[in-house]
């Protein structure tokens, strides 16, 4: 069965990662791609390999919305067509770089590696909240398969053990009411709702002594691995109206780099304190654990390793099964057509 589902939108980069009039080269889904920012504000995404002698196009230059190969000077437009040649005669029509649809939305660049005729931008998940001001958008590479990162994010009970220093959740999540929901658009939500529980350590100073809180952690997943986390904290008994802090919503968007490494896109408030906290949570706490799991798993299939399944895994397992169904459907469609 294929590793990836091609007919989906994947995030390639934050928009600020591609400079105006410039290019960025990046490995995505086991392939090298070059992303260029065009003069009309749009973007192009081509296989980062000249079809002539296979030199990375990113070693060349982007000029007049055409990528010029540094080796022999052939130029390719946003469709991958060769539109410039320094040699006599017209540009060779058979020299073509693979191009994929790419759309700028929610501060991100989303690409569709499958059938371009099926690339409907309306299918890009709703991450409109990312457009808010005062946030810094970041990316890191984690040496773990993208579904292992989904497992980590869809089961937040690990915060009670892994994020004690950063979040100090005080065991409240084990007073959960867990619900796993699916909507008509294919999103899967894994929600934890805790009522009248001990406040996290970081919030204790905002409450009177012994005062309980209602807390909710809602994670929404879209295939293949685009997630949004909503965190709320209100004084107990106020029907979630007397908020201790404003409700927080953050993106956790994962795109495979290779079969054993992933791009992890997230944001945080644009302050040194928030940056340090994000680094502690993602780089120092989450990443080493996911990477250790990947190293232990090696090249074995997840299911062949016979993982133990807990109740708290319900959301992650549904996401894994949804991807299995999508891979199977695409494989059957490919075989039939």
PDB file of N, CA and C in Angstrom, residues 138-187:
ATOM      1  N   UNK A 138       6.280  29.239  12.867  1.00  0.00           N
ATOM      2  CA  UNK A 138       7.561  28.531  12.864  1.00  0.00           C
ATOM      3  C   UNK A 138       7.415  27.145  12.249  1.00  0.00           C
ATOM      4  N   UNK A 139       8.553  26.545  11.974  1.00  0.00           N
ATOM      5  CA  UNK A 139       8.614  25.182  11.418  1.00  0.00           C
ATOM      6  C   UNK A 139       9.841  24.488  11.989  1.00  0.00           C
ATOM      7  N   UNK A 140       9.711  23.223  12.253  1.00  0.00           N
ATOM      8  CA  UNK A 140      10.872  22.425  12.597  1.00  0.00           C
ATOM      9  C   UNK A 140      10.722  21.059  11.943  1.00  0.00           C
ATOM     10  N   UNK A 141      11.834  20.354  11.809  1.00  0.00           N
ATOM     11  CA  UNK A 141      11.828  19.006  11.242  1.00  0.00           C
ATOM     12  C   UNK A 141      12.052  18.022  12.382  1.00  0.00           C
ATOM     13  N   UNK A 142      11.152  17.058  12.480  1.00  0.00           N
ATOM     14  CA  UNK A 142      11.232  16.018  13.502  1.00  0.00           C
ATOM     15  C   UNK A 142      11.523  14.693  12.811  1.00  0.00           C
ATOM     16  N   UNK A 143      12.458  13.936  13.341  1.00  0.00           N
ATOM     17  CA  UNK A 143      12.866  12.672  12.740  1.00  0.00           C
ATOM     18  C   UNK A 143      11.897  11.552  13.150  1.00  0.00           C
ATOM     19  N   UNK A 144      10.692  11.686  12.658  1.00  0.00           N
ATOM     20  CA  UNK A 144       9.651  10.700  12.943  1.00  0.00           C
ATOM     21  C   UNK A 144       8.604  10.738  11.845  1.00  0.00           C
ATOM     22  N   UNK A 145       7.973   9.599  11.588  1.00  0.00           N
ATOM     23  CA  UNK A 145       6.915   9.507  10.595  1.00  0.00           C
ATOM     24  C   UNK A 145       5.745  10.419  10.979  1.00  0.00           C
ATOM     25  N   UNK A 146       5.099  10.963   9.974  1.00  0.00           N
ATOM     26  CA  UNK A 146       4.042  11.949  10.237  1.00  0.00           C
ATOM     27  C   UNK A 146       2.876  11.366  11.032  1.00  0.00           C
ATOM     28  N   UNK A 147       2.617  10.067  10.905  1.00  0.00           N
ATOM     29  CA  UNK A 147       1.516   9.483  11.673  1.00  0.00           C
ATOM     30  C   UNK A 147       1.890   9.307  13.147  1.00  0.00           C
ATOM     31  N   UNK A 148       3.171   9.172  13.454  1.00  0.00           N
ATOM     32  CA  UNK A 148       3.594   9.161  14.853  1.00  0.00           C
ATOM     33  C   UNK A 148       3.365  10.527  15.487  1.00  0.00           C
ATOM     34  N   UNK A 149       3.552  11.596  14.706  1.00  0.00           N
ATOM     35  CA  UNK A 149       3.252  12.930  15.229  1.00  0.00           C
ATOM     36  C   UNK A 149       1.758  13.107  15.433  1.00  0.00           C
ATOM     37  N   UNK A 150       0.956  12.550  14.535  1.00  0.00           N
ATOM     38  CA  UNK A 150      -0.493  12.596  14.725  1.00  0.00           C
ATOM     39  C   UNK A 150      -0.888  11.866  16.000  1.00  0.00           C
ATOM     40  N   UNK A 151      -0.291  10.692  16.226  1.00  0.00           N
ATOM     41  CA  UNK A 151      -0.565   9.963  17.466  1.00  0.00           C
ATOM     42  C   UNK A 151      -0.283  10.841  18.676  1.00  0.00           C
ATOM     43  N   UNK A 152       0.838  11.540  18.641  1.00  0.00           N
ATOM     44  CA  UNK A 152       1.249  12.393  19.759  1.00  0.00           C
ATOM     45  C   UNK A 152       0.248  13.525  19.992  1.00  0.00           C
ATOM     46  N   UNK A 153      -0.215  14.131  18.930  1.00  0.00           N
ATOM     47  CA  UNK A 153      -1.082  15.304  19.048  1.00  0.00           C
ATOM     48  C   UNK A 153      -2.540  14.939  19.303  1.00  0.00           C
ATOM     49  N   UNK A 154      -2.958  13.772  18.833  1.00  0.00           N
ATOM     50  CA  UNK A 154      -4.355  13.377  19.029  1.00  0.00           C
ATOM     51  C   UNK A 154      -4.599  12.730  20.386  1.00  0.00           C
ATOM     52  N   UNK A 155      -3.541  12.397  21.104  1.00  0.00           N
ATOM     53  CA  UNK A 155      -3.686  11.875  22.465  1.00  0.00           C
ATOM     54  C   UNK A 155      -2.897  12.775  23.407  1.00  0.00           C
ATOM     55  N   UNK A 156      -3.577  13.782  23.969  1.00  0.00           N
ATOM     56  CA  UNK A 156      -2.891  14.782  24.796  1.00  0.00           C
ATOM     57  C   UNK A 156      -2.696  14.335  26.238  1.00  0.00           C
ATOM     58  N   UNK A 157      -3.034  13.080  26.555  1.00  0.00           N
ATOM     59  CA  UNK A 157      -2.764  12.616  27.915  1.00  0.00           C
ATOM     60  C   UNK A 157      -1.268  12.597  28.215  1.00  0.00           C
ATOM     61  N   UNK A 158      -0.445  12.570  27.158  1.00  0.00           N
ATOM     62  CA  UNK A 158       1.004  12.573  27.401  1.00  0.00           C
ATOM     63  C   UNK A 158       1.469  13.859  28.089  1.00  0.00           C
ATOM     64  N   UNK A 159       0.647  14.913  28.040  1.00  0.00           N
ATOM     65  CA  UNK A 159       1.032  16.172  28.693  1.00  0.00           C
ATOM     66  C   UNK A 159       1.208  15.998  30.199  1.00  0.00           C
ATOM     67  N   UNK A 160       0.481  15.035  30.770  1.00  0.00           N
ATOM     68  CA  UNK A 160       0.583  14.804  32.220  1.00  0.00           C
ATOM     69  C   UNK A 160       1.959  14.266  32.625  1.00  0.00           C
ATOM     70  N   UNK A 161       2.688  13.735  31.660  1.00  0.00           N
ATOM     71  CA  UNK A 161       3.982  13.136  31.960  1.00  0.00           C
ATOM     72  C   UNK A 161       5.129  13.859  31.262  1.00  0.00           C
ATOM     73  N   UNK A 162       4.904  14.198  29.989  1.00  0.00           N
ATOM     74  CA  UNK A 162       5.975  14.771  29.184  1.00  0.00           C
ATOM     75  C   UNK A 162       6.100  16.282  29.360  1.00  0.00           C
ATOM     76  N   UNK A 163       4.985  16.962  29.665  1.00  0.00           N
ATOM     77  CA  UNK A 163       4.984  18.426  29.719  1.00  0.00           C
ATOM     78  C   UNK A 163       4.746  18.951  31.134  1.00  0.00           C
ATOM     79  N   UNK A 164       5.200  18.201  32.118  1.00  0.00           N
ATOM     80  CA  UNK A 164       4.990  18.619  33.512  1.00  0.00           C
ATOM     81  C   UNK A 164       5.630  19.979  33.771  1.00  0.00           C
ATOM     82  N   UNK A 165       6.861  20.186  33.294  1.00  0.00           N
ATOM     83  CA  UNK A 165       7.556  21.442  33.549  1.00  0.00           C
ATOM     84  C   UNK A 165       6.981  22.588  32.732  1.00  0.00           C
ATOM     85  N   UNK A 166       6.532  22.303  31.527  1.00  0.00           N
ATOM     86  CA  UNK A 166       6.059  23.384  30.655  1.00  0.00           C
ATOM     87  C   UNK A 166       4.605  23.754  30.916  1.00  0.00           C
ATOM     88  N   UNK A 167       3.728  22.762  31.154  1.00  0.00           N
ATOM     89  CA  UNK A 167       2.307  23.040  31.311  1.00  0.00           C
ATOM     90  C   UNK A 167       1.795  22.824  32.731  1.00  0.00           C
ATOM     91  N   UNK A 168       2.396  21.906  33.466  1.00  0.00           N
ATOM     92  CA  UNK A 168       1.966  21.665  34.841  1.00  0.00           C
ATOM     93  C   UNK A 168       0.479  21.411  34.945  1.00  0.00           C
ATOM     94  N   UNK A 169      -0.019  20.352  34.296  1.00  0.00           N
ATOM     95  CA  UNK A 169      -1.463  20.155  34.185  1.00  0.00           C
ATOM     96  C   UNK A 169      -2.099  19.522  35.416  1.00  0.00           C
ATOM     97  N   UNK A 170      -1.310  19.064  36.376  1.00  0.00           N
ATOM     98  CA  UNK A 170      -1.826  18.644  37.693  1.00  0.00           C
ATOM     99  C   UNK A 170      -2.775  17.451  37.659  1.00  0.00           C
ATOM    100  N   UNK A 171      -2.645  16.592  36.690  1.00  0.00           N
ATOM    101  CA  UNK A 171      -3.482  15.392  36.654  1.00  0.00           C
ATOM    102  C   UNK A 171      -4.918  15.612  36.238  1.00  0.00           C
ATOM    103  N   UNK A 172      -5.272  16.817  35.814  1.00  0.00           N
ATOM    104  CA  UNK A 172      -6.680  17.118  35.537  1.00  0.00           C
ATOM    105  C   UNK A 172      -7.230  16.334  34.356  1.00  0.00           C
ATOM    106  N   UNK A 173      -6.387  15.981  33.392  1.00  0.00           N
ATOM    107  CA  UNK A 173      -6.909  15.337  32.188  1.00  0.00           C
ATOM    108  C   UNK A 173      -7.468  13.954  32.491  1.00  0.00           C
ATOM    109  N   UNK A 174      -7.064  13.355  33.626  1.00  0.00           N
ATOM    110  CA  UNK A 174      -7.590  12.044  33.973  1.00  0.00           C
ATOM    111  C   UNK A 174      -8.967  12.132  34.617  1.00  0.00           C
ATOM    112  N   UNK A 175      -9.487  13.358  34.728  1.00  0.00           N
ATOM    113  CA  UNK A 175     -10.890  13.558  35.117  1.00  0.00           C
ATOM    114  C   UNK A 175     -11.728  13.866  33.881  1.00  0.00           C
ATOM    115  N   UNK A 176     -11.257  13.342  32.745  1.00  0.00           N
ATOM    116  CA  UNK A 176     -11.810  13.705  31.455  1.00  0.00           C
ATOM    117  C   UNK A 176     -13.225  13.217  31.208  1.00  0.00           C
ATOM    118  N   UNK A 177     -13.833  13.861  30.238  1.00  0.00           N
ATOM    119  CA  UNK A 177     -14.960  13.308  29.489  1.00  0.00           C
ATOM    120  C   UNK A 177     -14.501  13.362  28.046  1.00  0.00           C
ATOM    121  N   UNK A 178     -14.086  12.231  27.509  1.00  0.00           N
ATOM    122  CA  UNK A 178     -13.520  12.182  26.158  1.00  0.00           C
ATOM    123  C   UNK A 178     -14.605  11.918  25.138  1.00  0.00           C
ATOM    124  N   UNK A 179     -14.562  12.630  24.029  1.00  0.00           N
ATOM    125  CA  UNK A 179     -15.495  12.371  22.931  1.00  0.00           C
ATOM    126  C   UNK A 179     -14.731  12.450  21.617  1.00  0.00           C
ATOM    127  N   UNK A 180     -14.992  11.495  20.754  1.00  0.00           N
ATOM    128  CA  UNK A 180     -14.372  11.456  19.422  1.00  0.00           C
ATOM    129  C   UNK A 180     -15.482  11.636  18.403  1.00  0.00           C
ATOM    130  N   UNK A 181     -15.369  12.687  17.592  1.00  0.00           N
ATOM    131  CA  UNK A 181     -16.433  13.066  16.671  1.00  0.00           C
ATOM    132  C   UNK A 181     -15.898  13.165  15.253  1.00  0.00           C
ATOM    133  N   UNK A 182     -16.757  12.886  14.292  1.00  0.00           N
ATOM    134  CA  UNK A 182     -16.409  13.044  12.882  1.00  0.00           C
ATOM    135  C   UNK A 182     -17.483  13.882  12.209  1.00  0.00           C
ATOM    136  N   UNK A 183     -17.061  14.794  11.327  1.00  0.00           N
ATOM    137  CA  UNK A 183     -18.056  15.601  10.629  1.00  0.00           C
ATOM    138  C   UNK A 183     -18.165  15.173   9.171  1.00  0.00           C
ATOM    139  N   UNK A 184     -19.101  15.771   8.459  1.00  0.00           N
ATOM    140  CA  UNK A 184     -19.363  15.361   7.073  1.00  0.00           C
ATOM    141  C   UNK A 184     -18.194  15.671   6.153  1.00  0.00           C
ATOM    142  N   UNK A 185     -17.348  16.631   6.536  1.00  0.00           N
ATOM    143  CA  UNK A 185     -16.202  16.982   5.713  1.00  0.00           C
ATOM    144  C   UNK A 185     -15.003  16.085   5.921  1.00  0.00           C
ATOM    145  N   UNK A 186     -15.120  15.120   6.824  1.00  0.00           N
ATOM    146  CA  UNK A 186     -14.015  14.188   7.037  1.00  0.00           C
ATOM    147  C   UNK A 186     -13.122  14.515   8.213  1.00  0.00           C
ATOM    148  N   UNK A 187     -13.363  15.654   8.889  1.00  0.00           N
ATOM    149  CA  UNK A 187     -12.545  15.997  10.050  1.00  0.00           C
ATOM    150  C   UNK A 187     -12.888  15.081  11.218  1.00  0.00           C
TER     151      UNK A 187
END
